[in-house]
Amino acid sequence: GNSVTQMEGPVTLSEEAFLTINCTYTATGYPSLFWYVQYPGEGLQLLLKATKADDKGSNKGFEATYRKETTSFHLEKGSVQVSDSAVYFCALLPATGGGNKLTFGTGTQLKVEL
Amino acid sequence: DAGITQSPRHKVTETGTPVTLRCHQTENHRYMYWYRQDPGHGLRLIHYSYGVKDTDKGEVSDGYSVSRSKTEDFLLTLESATSSQTSVYFCAISESQGGFYGYTFGSGTRLTVV
């Protein structure tokens, strides 16, 4: 079946550090891939997405590239801020089957300190 | 100006009692979803709806039922609450099947079953 695997957190970084949160997936064909962010006490918000191989999604300084050969969609940001502290979820939308519903990873908590 | 609201935001209930959570949207989106969020599990789909009176089960539907009598409202009922249903519940909406353009999430309902 379809699944998403994320690196376990929490990830703790100093402000202005480089961020990578790993995400790999299992699915047939070419799913669409998403990153969602959840700030404390809130629901999830769509951060970025990519719909085909080699696409790069980007938003608010974050970016992720759809790598079919490694079935990955790692989230990166060049310089994190305290305000980026949140939980980040990787998700996929299957190309076929799966009832056309999003499958989420378990989430990775990011803590950014001054 | 939130397009999706959940009520109540917090609830404490006793084991064995029925509980209903409400999700209300003002976006006129066709698709609505109920998820639960638990540590180590990420988000898991309980039930979803693809139109008025059209609903289907997700991966963790046992002990839950849903109803959608109007486009704007999607109700989740715990028929006889158990401690294992203590969780944070999120409603989401999307205009496209499977959320290709992204899901919009509510702020969540924190349910405690004692």
JSON list of C-alpha atoms in Angstrom, two decimals:
[
{"chain": "A", "resi": 1, "resn": "GLY", "atom": "CA", "xyz": [0.00, 0.00, 0.00]},
{"chain": "A", "resi": 2, "resn": "ASN", "atom": "CA", "xyz": [0.87, 3.66, 0.03]},
{"chain": "A", "resi": 3, "resn": "SER", "atom": "CA", "xyz": [3.01, 4.99, 2.86]},
{"chain": "A", "resi": 4, "resn": "VAL", "atom": "CA", "xyz": [5.15, 7.94, 3.86]},
{"chain": "A", "resi": 5, "resn": "THR", "atom": "CA", "xyz": [8.18, 7.75, 6.14]},
{"chain": "A", "resi": 6, "resn": "GLN", "atom": "CA", "xyz": [9.63, 10.81, 7.81]},
{"chain": "A", "resi": 7, "resn": "MET", "atom": "CA", "xyz": [12.66, 11.26, 9.98]},
{"chain": "A", "resi": 8, "resn": "GLU", "atom": "CA", "xyz": [11.90, 11.20, 13.67]},
{"chain": "A", "resi": 9, "resn": "GLY", "atom": "CA", "xyz": [12.10, 14.36, 15.65]},
{"chain": "A", "resi": 10, "resn": "PRO", "atom": "CA", "xyz": [12.40, 16.58, 17.39]},
{"chain": "A", "resi": 11, "resn": "VAL", "atom": "CA", "xyz": [14.91, 18.37, 15.24]},
{"chain": "A", "resi": 12, "resn": "THR", "atom": "CA", "xyz": [16.52, 21.20, 17.19]},
{"chain": "A", "resi": 13, "resn": "LEU", "atom": "CA", "xyz": [18.42, 23.92, 15.33]},
{"chain": "A", "resi": 14, "resn": "SER", "atom": "CA", "xyz": [19.87, 27.31, 16.04]},
{"chain": "A", "resi": 15, "resn": "GLU", "atom": "CA", "xyz": [18.43, 30.28, 14.19]},
{"chain": "A", "resi": 16, "resn": "GLU", "atom": "CA", "xyz": [19.91, 30.73, 10.68]},
{"chain": "A", "resi": 17, "resn": "ALA", "atom": "CA", "xyz": [20.93, 27.07, 10.48]},
{"chain": "A", "resi": 18, "resn": "PHE", "atom": "CA", "xyz": [20.23, 24.94, 7.42]},
{"chain": "A", "resi": 19, "resn": "LEU", "atom": "CA", "xyz": [17.24, 22.61, 7.65]},
{"chain": "A", "resi": 20, "resn": "THR", "atom": "CA", "xyz": [16.64, 19.25, 6.06]},
{"chain": "A", "resi": 21, "resn": "ILE", "atom": "CA", "xyz": [13.71, 17.03, 6.97]},
{"chain": "A", "resi": 22, "resn": "ASN", "atom": "CA", "xyz": [13.79, 13.72, 5.16]},
{"chain": "A", "resi": 23, "resn": "CYS", "atom": "CA", "xyz": [10.72, 12.16, 3.58]},
{"chain": "A", "resi": 24, "resn": "THR", "atom": "CA", "xyz": [10.51, 8.98, 1.53]},
{"chain": "A", "resi": 25, "resn": "TYR", "atom": "CA", "xyz": [7.45, 7.33, 0.13]},
{"chain": "A", "resi": 26, "resn": "THR", "atom": "CA", "xyz": [6.08, 4.06, -1.17]},
{"chain": "A", "resi": 27, "resn": "ALA", "atom": "CA", "xyz": [3.49, 4.21, -3.91]},
{"chain": "A", "resi": 28, "resn": "THR", "atom": "CA", "xyz": [2.89, 2.95, -7.40]},
{"chain": "A", "resi": 29, "resn": "GLY", "atom": "CA", "xyz": [3.24, 5.25, -10.36]},
{"chain": "A", "resi": 30, "resn": "TYR", "atom": "CA", "xyz": [3.70, 8.95, -9.86]},
{"chain": "A", "resi": 31, "resn": "PRO", "atom": "CA", "xyz": [1.90, 10.26, -6.79]},
{"chain": "A", "resi": 32, "resn": "SER", "atom": "CA", "xyz": [1.61, 13.93, -5.97]},
{"chain": "A", "resi": 33, "resn": "LEU", "atom": "CA", "xyz": [3.65, 14.95, -2.93]},
{"chain": "A", "resi": 34, "resn": "PHE", "atom": "CA", "xyz": [2.97, 17.59, -0.30]},
{"chain": "A", "resi": 35, "resn": "TRP", "atom": "CA", "xyz": [4.44, 19.20, 2.78]},
{"chain": "A", "resi": 36, "resn": "TYR", "atom": "CA", "xyz": [2.08, 20.52, 5.44]},
{"chain": "A", "resi": 37, "resn": "VAL", "atom": "CA", "xyz": [3.01, 22.55, 8.52]},
{"chain": "A", "resi": 38, "resn": "GLN", "atom": "CA", "xyz": [1.24, 22.62, 11.87]},
{"chain": "A", "resi": 39, "resn": "TYR", "atom": "CA", "xyz": [1.93, 25.51, 14.25]},
{"chain": "A", "resi": 40, "resn": "PRO", "atom": "CA", "xyz": [1.17, 25.00, 17.95]},
{"chain": "A", "resi": 41, "resn": "GLY", "atom": "CA", "xyz": [-2.55, 24.80, 18.66]},
{"chain": "A", "resi": 42, "resn": "GLU", "atom": "CA", "xyz": [-3.54, 25.02, 15.02]},
{"chain": "A", "resi": 43, "resn": "GLY", "atom": "CA", "xyz": [-4.59, 22.78, 12.16]},
{"chain": "A", "resi": 44, "resn": "LEU", "atom": "CA", "xyz": [-2.32, 21.81, 9.28]},
{"chain": "A", "resi": 45, "resn": "GLN", "atom": "CA", "xyz": [-1.57, 24.24, 6.47]},
{"chain": "A", "resi": 46, "resn": "LEU", "atom": "CA", "xyz": [-0.34, 23.37, 3.01]},
{"chain": "A", "resi": 47, "resn": "LEU", "atom": "CA", "xyz": [3.27, 24.52, 2.68]},
{"chain": "A", "resi": 48, "resn": "LEU", "atom": "CA", "xyz": [4.23, 23.30, -0.78]},
{"chain": "A", "resi": 49, "resn": "LYS", "atom": "CA", "xyz": [3.60, 20.53, -3.28]},
{"chain": "A", "resi": 50, "resn": "ALA", "atom": "CA", "xyz": [4.98, 18.84, -6.38]},
{"chain": "A", "resi": 51, "resn": "THR", "atom": "CA", "xyz": [2.98, 16.82, -8.85]},
{"chain": "A", "resi": 52, "resn": "LYS", "atom": "CA", "xyz": [5.56, 15.15, -11.09]},
{"chain": "A", "resi": 53, "resn": "ALA", "atom": "CA", "xyz": [9.11, 13.88, -11.04]},
{"chain": "A", "resi": 54, "resn": "ASP", "atom": "CA", "xyz": [11.83, 16.54, -10.81]},
{"chain": "A", "resi": 55, "resn": "ASP", "atom": "CA", "xyz": [9.31, 19.23, -9.89]},
{"chain": "A", "resi": 56, "resn": "LYS", "atom": "CA", "xyz": [10.41, 21.57, -7.13]},
{"chain": "A", "resi": 57, "resn": "GLY", "atom": "CA", "xyz": [7.82, 22.99, -4.78]},
{"chain": "A", "resi": 58, "resn": "SER", "atom": "CA", "xyz": [8.69, 26.15, -2.87]},
{"chain": "A", "resi": 59, "resn": "ASN", "atom": "CA", "xyz": [7.08, 28.56, -0.43]},
{"chain": "A", "resi": 60, "resn": "LYS", "atom": "CA", "xyz": [8.23, 30.89, 2.38]},
{"chain": "A", "resi": 61, "resn": "GLY", "atom": "CA", "xyz": [11.88, 29.95, 1.79]},
{"chain": "A", "resi": 62, "resn": "PHE", "atom": "CA", "xyz": [11.17, 26.21, 2.02]},
{"chain": "A", "resi": 63, "resn": "GLU", "atom": "CA", "xyz": [11.66, 23.94, -0.94]},
{"chain": "A", "resi": 64, "resn": "ALA", "atom": "CA", "xyz": [11.43, 20.26, -1.80]},
{"chain": "A", "resi": 65, "resn": "THR", "atom": "CA", "xyz": [12.25, 18.37, -4.98]},
{"chain": "A", "resi": 66, "resn": "TYR", "atom": "CA", "xyz": [10.32, 15.32, -6.17]},
{"chain": "A", "resi": 67, "resn": "ARG", "atom": "CA", "xyz": [12.94, 12.60, -6.74]},
{"chain": "A", "resi": 68, "resn": "LYS", "atom": "CA", "xyz": [11.41, 9.55, -8.38]},
{"chain": "A", "resi": 69, "resn": "GLU", "atom": "CA", "xyz": [14.68, 7.61, -8.47]},
{"chain": "A", "resi": 70, "resn": "THR", "atom": "CA", "xyz": [15.04, 7.77, -4.68]},
{"chain": "A", "resi": 71, "resn": "THR", "atom": "CA", "xyz": [11.29, 8.05, -3.92]},
{"chain": "A", "resi": 72, "resn": "SER", "atom": "CA", "xyz": [12.02, 11.09, -1.80]},
{"chain": "A", "resi": 73, "resn": "PHE", "atom": "CA", "xyz": [10.69, 14.59, -1.17]},
{"chain": "A", "resi": 74, "resn": "HIS", "atom": "CA", "xyz": [13.03, 16.12, 1.40]},
{"chain": "A", "resi": 75, "resn": "LEU", "atom": "CA", "xyz": [12.14, 19.51, 2.84]},
{"chain": "A", "resi": 76, "resn": "GLU", "atom": "CA", "xyz": [14.92, 22.13, 3.00]},
{"chain": "A", "resi": 77, "resn": "LYS", "atom": "CA", "xyz": [15.36, 25.69, 4.10]},
{"chain": "A", "resi": 78, "resn": "GLY", "atom": "CA", "xyz": [18.58, 27.65, 3.95]},
{"chain": "A", "resi": 79, "resn": "SER", "atom": "CA", "xyz": [18.17, 29.71, 7.12]},
{"chain": "A", "resi": 80, "resn": "VAL", "atom": "CA", "xyz": [15.55, 28.85, 9.71]},
{"chain": "A", "resi": 81, "resn": "GLN", "atom": "CA", "xyz": [13.91, 31.30, 12.07]},
{"chain": "A", "resi": 82, "resn": "VAL", "atom": "CA", "xyz": [12.36, 30.83, 15.49]},
{"chain": "A", "resi": 83, "resn": "SER", "atom": "CA", "xyz": [8.98, 31.34, 13.83]},
{"chain": "A", "resi": 84, "resn": "ASP", "atom": "CA", "xyz": [9.55, 28.15, 11.79]},
{"chain": "A", "resi": 85, "resn": "SER", "atom": "CA", "xyz": [9.16, 26.06, 14.94]},
{"chain": "A", "resi": 86, "resn": "ALA", "atom": "CA", "xyz": [6.31, 23.70, 14.13]},
{"chain": "A", "resi": 87, "resn": "VAL", "atom": "CA", "xyz": [5.49, 20.13, 13.15]},
{"chain": "A", "resi": 88, "resn": "TYR", "atom": "CA", "xyz": [6.02, 19.28, 9.50]},
{"chain": "A", "resi": 89, "resn": "PHE", "atom": "CA", "xyz": [4.09, 16.53, 7.72]},
{"chain": "A", "resi": 90, "resn": "CYS", "atom": "CA", "xyz": [4.94, 14.92, 4.43]},
{"chain": "A", "resi": 91, "resn": "ALA", "atom": "CA", "xyz": [1.98, 13.50, 2.48]},
{"chain": "A", "resi": 92, "resn": "LEU", "atom": "CA", "xyz": [1.19, 11.80, -0.79]},
{"chain": "A", "resi": 93, "resn": "LEU", "atom": "CA", "xyz": [-1.81, 11.63, -3.08]},
{"chain": "A", "resi": 94, "resn": "PRO", "atom": "CA", "xyz": [-1.71, 8.37, -5.05]},
{"chain": "A", "resi": 95, "resn": "ALA", "atom": "CA", "xyz": [-1.77, 8.48, -8.82]},
{"chain": "A", "resi": 96, "resn": "THR", "atom": "CA", "xyz": [-4.11, 5.51, -8.93]},
{"chain": "A", "resi": 97, "resn": "GLY", "atom": "CA", "xyz": [-6.12, 3.63, -6.38]},
{"chain": "A", "resi": 98, "resn": "GLY", "atom": "CA", "xyz": [-5.91, 4.59, -2.71]},
{"chain": "A", "resi": 99, "resn": "GLY", "atom": "CA", "xyz": [-9.31, 6.21, -2.97]},
{"chain": "A", "resi": 100, "resn": "ASN", "atom": "CA", "xyz": [-7.69, 9.49, -3.99]},
{"chain": "A", "resi": 101, "resn": "LYS", "atom": "CA", "xyz": [-7.08, 10.47, -0.38]},
{"chain": "A", "resi": 102, "resn": "LEU", "atom": "CA", "xyz": [-3.98, 11.94, 1.21]},
{"chain": "A", "resi": 103, "resn": "THR", "atom": "CA", "xyz": [-1.70, 9.64, 3.19]},
{"chain": "A", "resi": 104, "resn": "PHE", "atom": "CA", "xyz": [0.35, 11.46, 5.84]},
{"chain": "A", "resi": 105, "resn": "GLY", "atom": "CA", "xyz": [3.64, 10.68, 7.50]},
{"chain": "A", "resi": 106, "resn": "THR", "atom": "CA", "xyz": [3.93, 10.77, 11.27]},
{"chain": "A", "resi": 107, "resn": "GLY", "atom": "CA", "xyz": [5.27, 14.32, 11.38]},
{"chain": "A", "resi": 108, "resn": "THR", "atom": "CA", "xyz": [8.61, 15.83, 12.37]},
{"chain": "A", "resi": 109, "resn": "GLN", "atom": "CA", "xyz": [8.78, 18.45, 15.08]},
{"chain": "A", "resi": 110, "resn": "LEU", "atom": "CA", "xyz": [11.19, 21.32, 14.45]},
{"chain": "A", "resi": 111, "resn": "LYS", "atom": "CA", "xyz": [12.42, 23.51, 17.29]},
{"chain": "A", "resi": 112, "resn": "VAL", "atom": "CA", "xyz": [14.47, 26.58, 16.42]},
{"chain": "A", "resi": 113, "resn": "GLU", "atom": "CA", "xyz": [16.34, 28.32, 19.20]},
{"chain": "A", "resi": 114, "resn": "LEU", "atom": "CA", "xyz": [18.02, 31.72, 19.38]},
{"chain": "B", "resi": 1, "resn": "ASP", "atom": "CA", "xyz": [-12.73, 34.72, 8.30]},
{"chain": "B", "resi": 2, "resn": "ALA", "atom": "CA", "xyz": [-12.01, 31.02, 8.72]},
{"chain": "B", "resi": 3, "resn": "GLY", "atom": "CA", "xyz": [-13.66, 28.93, 6.01]},
{"chain": "B", "resi": 4, "resn": "ILE", "atom": "CA", "xyz": [-13.85, 25.94, 8.30]},
{"chain": "B", "resi": 5, "resn": "THR", "atom": "CA", "xyz": [-14.72, 25.79, 11.96]},
{"chain": "B", "resi": 6, "resn": "GLN", "atom": "CA", "xyz": [-14.86, 22.93, 14.42]},
{"chain": "B", "resi": 7, "resn": "SER", "atom": "CA", "xyz": [-16.87, 22.71, 17.58]},
{"chain": "B", "resi": 8, "resn": "PRO", "atom": "CA", "xyz": [-16.34, 22.23, 20.39]},
{"chain": "B", "resi": 9, "resn": "ARG", "atom": "CA", "xyz": [-12.64, 23.09, 20.66]},
{"chain": "B", "resi": 10, "resn": "HIS", "atom": "CA", "xyz": [-12.24, 21.05, 23.81]},
{"chain": "B", "resi": 11, "resn": "LYS", "atom": "CA", "xyz": [-14.39, 18.37, 25.39]},
{"chain": "B", "resi": 12, "resn": "VAL", "atom": "CA", "xyz": [-14.10, 16.00, 28.31]},
{"chain": "B", "resi": 13, "resn": "THR", "atom": "CA", "xyz": [-16.54, 13.13, 28.36]},
{"chain": "B", "resi": 14, "resn": "GLU", "atom": "CA", "xyz": [-17.08, 9.90, 30.24]},
{"chain": "B", "resi": 15, "resn": "THR", "atom": "CA", "xyz": [-16.51, 6.42, 28.92]},
{"chain": "B", "resi": 16, "resn": "GLY", "atom": "CA", "xyz": [-19.61, 4.97, 27.33]},
{"chain": "B", "resi": 17, "resn": "THR", "atom": "CA", "xyz": [-21.29, 8.24, 26.44]},
{"chain": "B", "resi": 18, "resn": "PRO", "atom": "CA", "xyz": [-22.03, 9.31, 22.86]},
{"chain": "B", "resi": 19, "resn": "VAL", "atom": "CA", "xyz": [-20.19, 12.38, 21.59]},
{"chain": "B", "resi": 20, "resn": "THR", "atom": "CA", "xyz": [-20.75, 14.42, 18.44]},
{"chain": "B", "resi": 21, "resn": "LEU", "atom": "CA", "xyz": [-18.18, 16.74, 16.91]},
{"chain": "B", "resi": 22, "resn": "ARG", "atom": "CA", "xyz": [-19.17, 19.27, 14.32]},
{"chain": "B", "resi": 23, "resn": "CYS", "atom": "CA", "xyz": [-17.34, 20.59, 11.29]},
{"chain": "B", "resi": 24, "resn": "HIS", "atom": "CA", "xyz": [-18.82, 23.58, 9.47]},
{"chain": "B", "resi": 25, "resn": "GLN", "atom": "CA", "xyz": [-17.51, 25.08, 6.23]},
{"chain": "B", "resi": 26, "resn": "THR", "atom": "CA", "xyz": [-18.40, 28.21, 4.31]},
{"chain": "B", "resi": 27, "resn": "GLU", "atom": "CA", "xyz": [-16.38, 27.35, 1.18]},
{"chain": "B", "resi": 28, "resn": "ASN", "atom": "CA", "xyz": [-19.01, 25.14, -0.50]},
{"chain": "B", "resi": 29, "resn": "HIS", "atom": "CA", "xyz": [-16.36, 22.46, -1.01]},
{"chain": "B", "resi": 30, "resn": "ARG", "atom": "CA", "xyz": [-17.63, 19.06, -1.97]},
{"chain": "B", "resi": 31, "resn": "TYR", "atom": "CA", "xyz": [-15.12, 16.93, -0.06]},
{"chain": "B", "resi": 32, "resn": "MET", "atom": "CA", "xyz": [-14.84, 16.75, 3.71]},
{"chain": "B", "resi": 33, "resn": "TYR", "atom": "CA", "xyz": [-12.67, 14.56, 5.93]},
{"chain": "B", "resi": 34, "resn": "TRP", "atom": "CA", "xyz": [-12.30, 13.63, 9.58]},
{"chain": "B", "resi": 35, "resn": "TYR", "atom": "CA", "xyz": [-8.83, 12.75, 10.91]},
{"chain": "B", "resi": 36, "resn": "ARG", "atom": "CA", "xyz": [-7.48, 11.94, 14.32]},
{"chain": "B", "resi": 37, "resn": "GLN", "atom": "CA", "xyz": [-3.99, 12.93, 15.37]},
{"chain": "B", "resi": 38, "resn": "ASP", "atom": "CA", "xyz": [-2.05, 10.86, 17.86]},
{"chain": "B", "resi": 39, "resn": "PRO", "atom": "CA", "xyz": [1.63, 10.87, 18.83]},
{"chain": "B", "resi": 40, "resn": "GLY", "atom": "CA", "xyz": [3.62, 8.46, 16.72]},
{"chain": "B", "resi": 41, "resn": "HIS", "atom": "CA", "xyz": [0.78, 7.97, 14.26]},
{"chain": "B", "resi": 42, "resn": "GLY", "atom": "CA", "xyz": [0.49, 11.30, 12.52]},
{"chain": "B", "resi": 43, "resn": "LEU", "atom": "CA", "xyz": [-2.93, 11.86, 11.00]},
{"chain": "B", "resi": 44, "resn": "ARG", "atom": "CA", "xyz": [-5.20, 8.90, 10.34]},
{"chain": "B", "resi": 45, "resn": "LEU", "atom": "CA", "xyz": [-8.37, 9.15, 8.28]},
{"chain": "B", "resi": 46, "resn": "ILE", "atom": "CA", "xyz": [-11.57, 8.19, 10.10]},
{"chain": "B", "resi": 47, "resn": "HIS", "atom": "CA", "xyz": [-14.29, 8.94, 7.55]},
{"chain": "B", "resi": 48, "resn": "TYR", "atom": "CA", "xyz": [-14.73, 11.15, 4.56]},
{"chain": "B", "resi": 49, "resn": "SER", "atom": "CA", "xyz": [-17.54, 12.56, 2.45]},
{"chain": "B", "resi": 50, "resn": "TYR", "atom": "CA", "xyz": [-17.75, 13.31, -1.24]},
{"chain": "B", "resi": 51, "resn": "GLY", "atom": "CA", "xyz": [-21.15, 14.98, -1.14]},
{"chain": "B", "resi": 52, "resn": "VAL", "atom": "CA", "xyz": [-24.39, 15.29, 0.76]},
{"chain": "B", "resi": 53, "resn": "LYS", "atom": "CA", "xyz": [-25.33, 11.90, 2.16]},
{"chain": "B", "resi": 54, "resn": "ASP", "atom": "CA", "xyz": [-22.28, 10.31, 0.48]},
{"chain": "B", "resi": 55, "resn": "THR", "atom": "CA", "xyz": [-19.73, 9.09, 3.00]},
{"chain": "B", "resi": 56, "resn": "ASP", "atom": "CA", "xyz": [-17.17, 6.33, 3.25]},
{"chain": "B", "resi": 57, "resn": "LYS", "atom": "CA", "xyz": [-14.86, 4.77, 5.80]},
{"chain": "B", "resi": 58, "resn": "GLY", "atom": "CA", "xyz": [-11.23, 5.58, 6.32]},
{"chain": "B", "resi": 59, "resn": "GLU", "atom": "CA", "xyz": [-8.53, 3.48, 7.93]},
{"chain": "B", "resi": 60, "resn": "VAL", "atom": "CA", "xyz": [-9.67, 3.86, 11.56]},
{"chain": "B", "resi": 61, "resn": "SER", "atom": "CA", "xyz": [-13.47, 4.00, 11.33]},
{"chain": "B", "resi": 62, "resn": "ASP", "atom": "CA", "xyz": [-14.42, 1.47, 14.02]},
{"chain": "B", "resi": 63, "resn": "GLY", "atom": "CA", "xyz": [-16.43, 3.12, 16.79]},
{"chain": "B", "resi": 64, "resn": "TYR", "atom": "CA", "xyz": [-17.19, 6.21, 14.70]},
{"chain": "B", "resi": 65, "resn": "SER", "atom": "CA", "xyz": [-20.05, 7.24, 12.45]},
{"chain": "B", "resi": 66, "resn": "VAL", "atom": "CA", "xyz": [-20.60, 10.33, 10.34]},
{"chain": "B", "resi": 67, "resn": "SER", "atom": "CA", "xyz": [-23.42, 12.22, 8.73]},
{"chain": "B", "resi": 68, "resn": "ARG", "atom": "CA", "xyz": [-23.63, 14.92, 6.11]},
{"chain": "B", "resi": 69, "resn": "SER", "atom": "CA", "xyz": [-27.12, 16.22, 5.55]},
{"chain": "B", "resi": 70, "resn": "LYS", "atom": "CA", "xyz": [-25.96, 19.60, 4.20]},
{"chain": "B", "resi": 71, "resn": "THR", "atom": "CA", "xyz": [-22.94, 20.61, 2.14]},
{"chain": "B", "resi": 72, "resn": "GLU", "atom": "CA", "xyz": [-21.62, 22.80, 4.91]},
{"chain": "B", "resi": 73, "resn": "ASP", "atom": "CA", "xyz": [-21.83, 20.41, 7.87]},
{"chain": "B", "resi": 74, "resn": "PHE", "atom": "CA", "xyz": [-20.03, 17.13, 8.54]},
{"chain": "B", "resi": 75, "resn": "LEU", "atom": "CA", "xyz": [-20.70, 15.51, 11.89]},
{"chain": "B", "resi": 76, "resn": "LEU", "atom": "CA", "xyz": [-18.54, 12.88, 13.58]},
{"chain": "B", "resi": 77, "resn": "THR", "atom": "CA", "xyz": [-20.17, 10.74, 16.28]},
{"chain": "B", "resi": 78, "resn": "LEU", "atom": "CA", "xyz": [-18.43, 8.50, 18.75]},
{"chain": "B", "resi": 79, "resn": "GLU", "atom": "CA", "xyz": [-21.18, 6.06, 19.46]},
{"chain": "B", "resi": 80, "resn": "SER", "atom": "CA", "xyz": [-19.89, 4.99, 22.89]},
{"chain": "B", "resi": 81, "resn": "ALA", "atom": "CA", "xyz": [-16.70, 6.81, 23.78]},
{"chain": "B", "resi": 82, "resn": "THR", "atom": "CA", "xyz": [-13.70, 4.82, 24.98]},
{"chain": "B", "resi": 83, "resn": "SER", "atom": "CA", "xyz": [-10.37, 5.97, 26.41]},
{"chain": "B", "resi": 84, "resn": "SER", "atom": "CA", "xyz": [-8.62, 4.91, 23.19]},
{"chain": "B", "resi": 85, "resn": "GLN", "atom": "CA", "xyz": [-10.58, 7.64, 21.42]},
{"chain": "B", "resi": 86, "resn": "THR", "atom": "CA", "xyz": [-8.88, 10.35, 23.44]},
{"chain": "B", "resi": 87, "resn": "SER", "atom": "CA", "xyz": [-7.24, 12.33, 20.67]},
{"chain": "B", "resi": 88, "resn": "VAL", "atom": "CA", "xyz": [-7.18, 15.53, 18.71]},
{"chain": "B", "resi": 89, "resn": "TYR", "atom": "CA", "xyz": [-9.69, 15.45, 15.88]},
{"chain": "B", "resi": 90, "resn": "PHE", "atom": "CA", "xyz": [-9.27, 17.49, 12.72]},
{"chain": "B", "resi": 91, "resn": "CYS", "atom": "CA", "xyz": [-11.74, 18.19, 9.99]},
{"chain": "B", "resi": 92, "resn": "ALA", "atom": "CA", "xyz": [-10.50, 19.08, 6.51]},
{"chain": "B", "resi": 93, "resn": "ILE", "atom": "CA", "xyz": [-12.14, 20.22, 3.29]},
{"chain": "B", "resi": 94, "resn": "SER", "atom": "CA", "xyz": [-11.04, 20.20, -0.32]},
{"chain": "B", "resi": 95, "resn": "GLU", "atom": "CA", "xyz": [-12.51, 21.36, -3.58]},
{"chain": "B", "resi": 96, "resn": "SER", "atom": "CA", "xyz": [-10.99, 18.51, -5.53]},
{"chain": "B", "resi": 97, "resn": "GLN", "atom": "CA", "xyz": [-11.10, 14.81, -4.95]},
{"chain": "B", "resi": 98, "resn": "GLY", "atom": "CA", "xyz": [-8.07, 13.73, -2.97]},
{"chain": "B", "resi": 99, "resn": "GLY", "atom": "CA", "xyz": [-7.05, 17.28, -2.20]},
{"chain": "B", "resi": 100, "resn": "PHE", "atom": "CA", "xyz": [-4.93, 17.88, -5.28]},
{"chain": "B", "resi": 101, "resn": "TYR", "atom": "CA", "xyz": [-5.11, 21.59, -4.57]},
{"chain": "B", "resi": 102, "resn": "GLY", "atom": "CA", "xyz": [-4.53, 21.02, -0.89]},
{"chain": "B", "resi": 103, "resn": "TYR", "atom": "CA", "xyz": [-6.70, 20.45, 2.11]},
{"chain": "B", "resi": 104, "resn": "THR", "atom": "CA", "xyz": [-7.88, 23.24, 4.41]},
{"chain": "B", "resi": 105, "resn": "PHE", "atom": "CA", "xyz": [-7.89, 22.09, 8.02]},
{"chain": "B", "resi": 106, "resn": "GLY", "atom": "CA", "xyz": [-9.91, 23.24, 10.97]},
{"chain": "B", "resi": 107, "resn": "SER", "atom": "CA", "xyz": [-8.24, 24.13, 14.26]},
{"chain": "B", "resi": 108, "resn": "GLY", "atom": "CA", "xyz": [-9.07, 20.81, 15.84]},
{"chain": "B", "resi": 109, "resn": "THR", "atom": "CA", "xyz": [-11.11, 19.42, 18.72]},
{"chain": "B", "resi": 110, "resn": "ARG", "atom": "CA", "xyz": [-9.23, 18.04, 21.71]},
{"chain": "B", "resi": 111, "resn": "LEU", "atom": "CA", "xyz": [-11.31, 15.20, 23.13]},
{"chain": "B", "resi": 112, "resn": "THR", "atom": "CA", "xyz": [-10.54, 13.53, 26.43]},
{"chain": "B", "resi": 113, "resn": "VAL", "atom": "CA", "xyz": [-12.45, 10.40, 27.44]},
{"chain": "B", "resi": 114, "resn": "VAL", "atom": "CA", "xyz": [-12.20, 9.66, 31.17]}
]
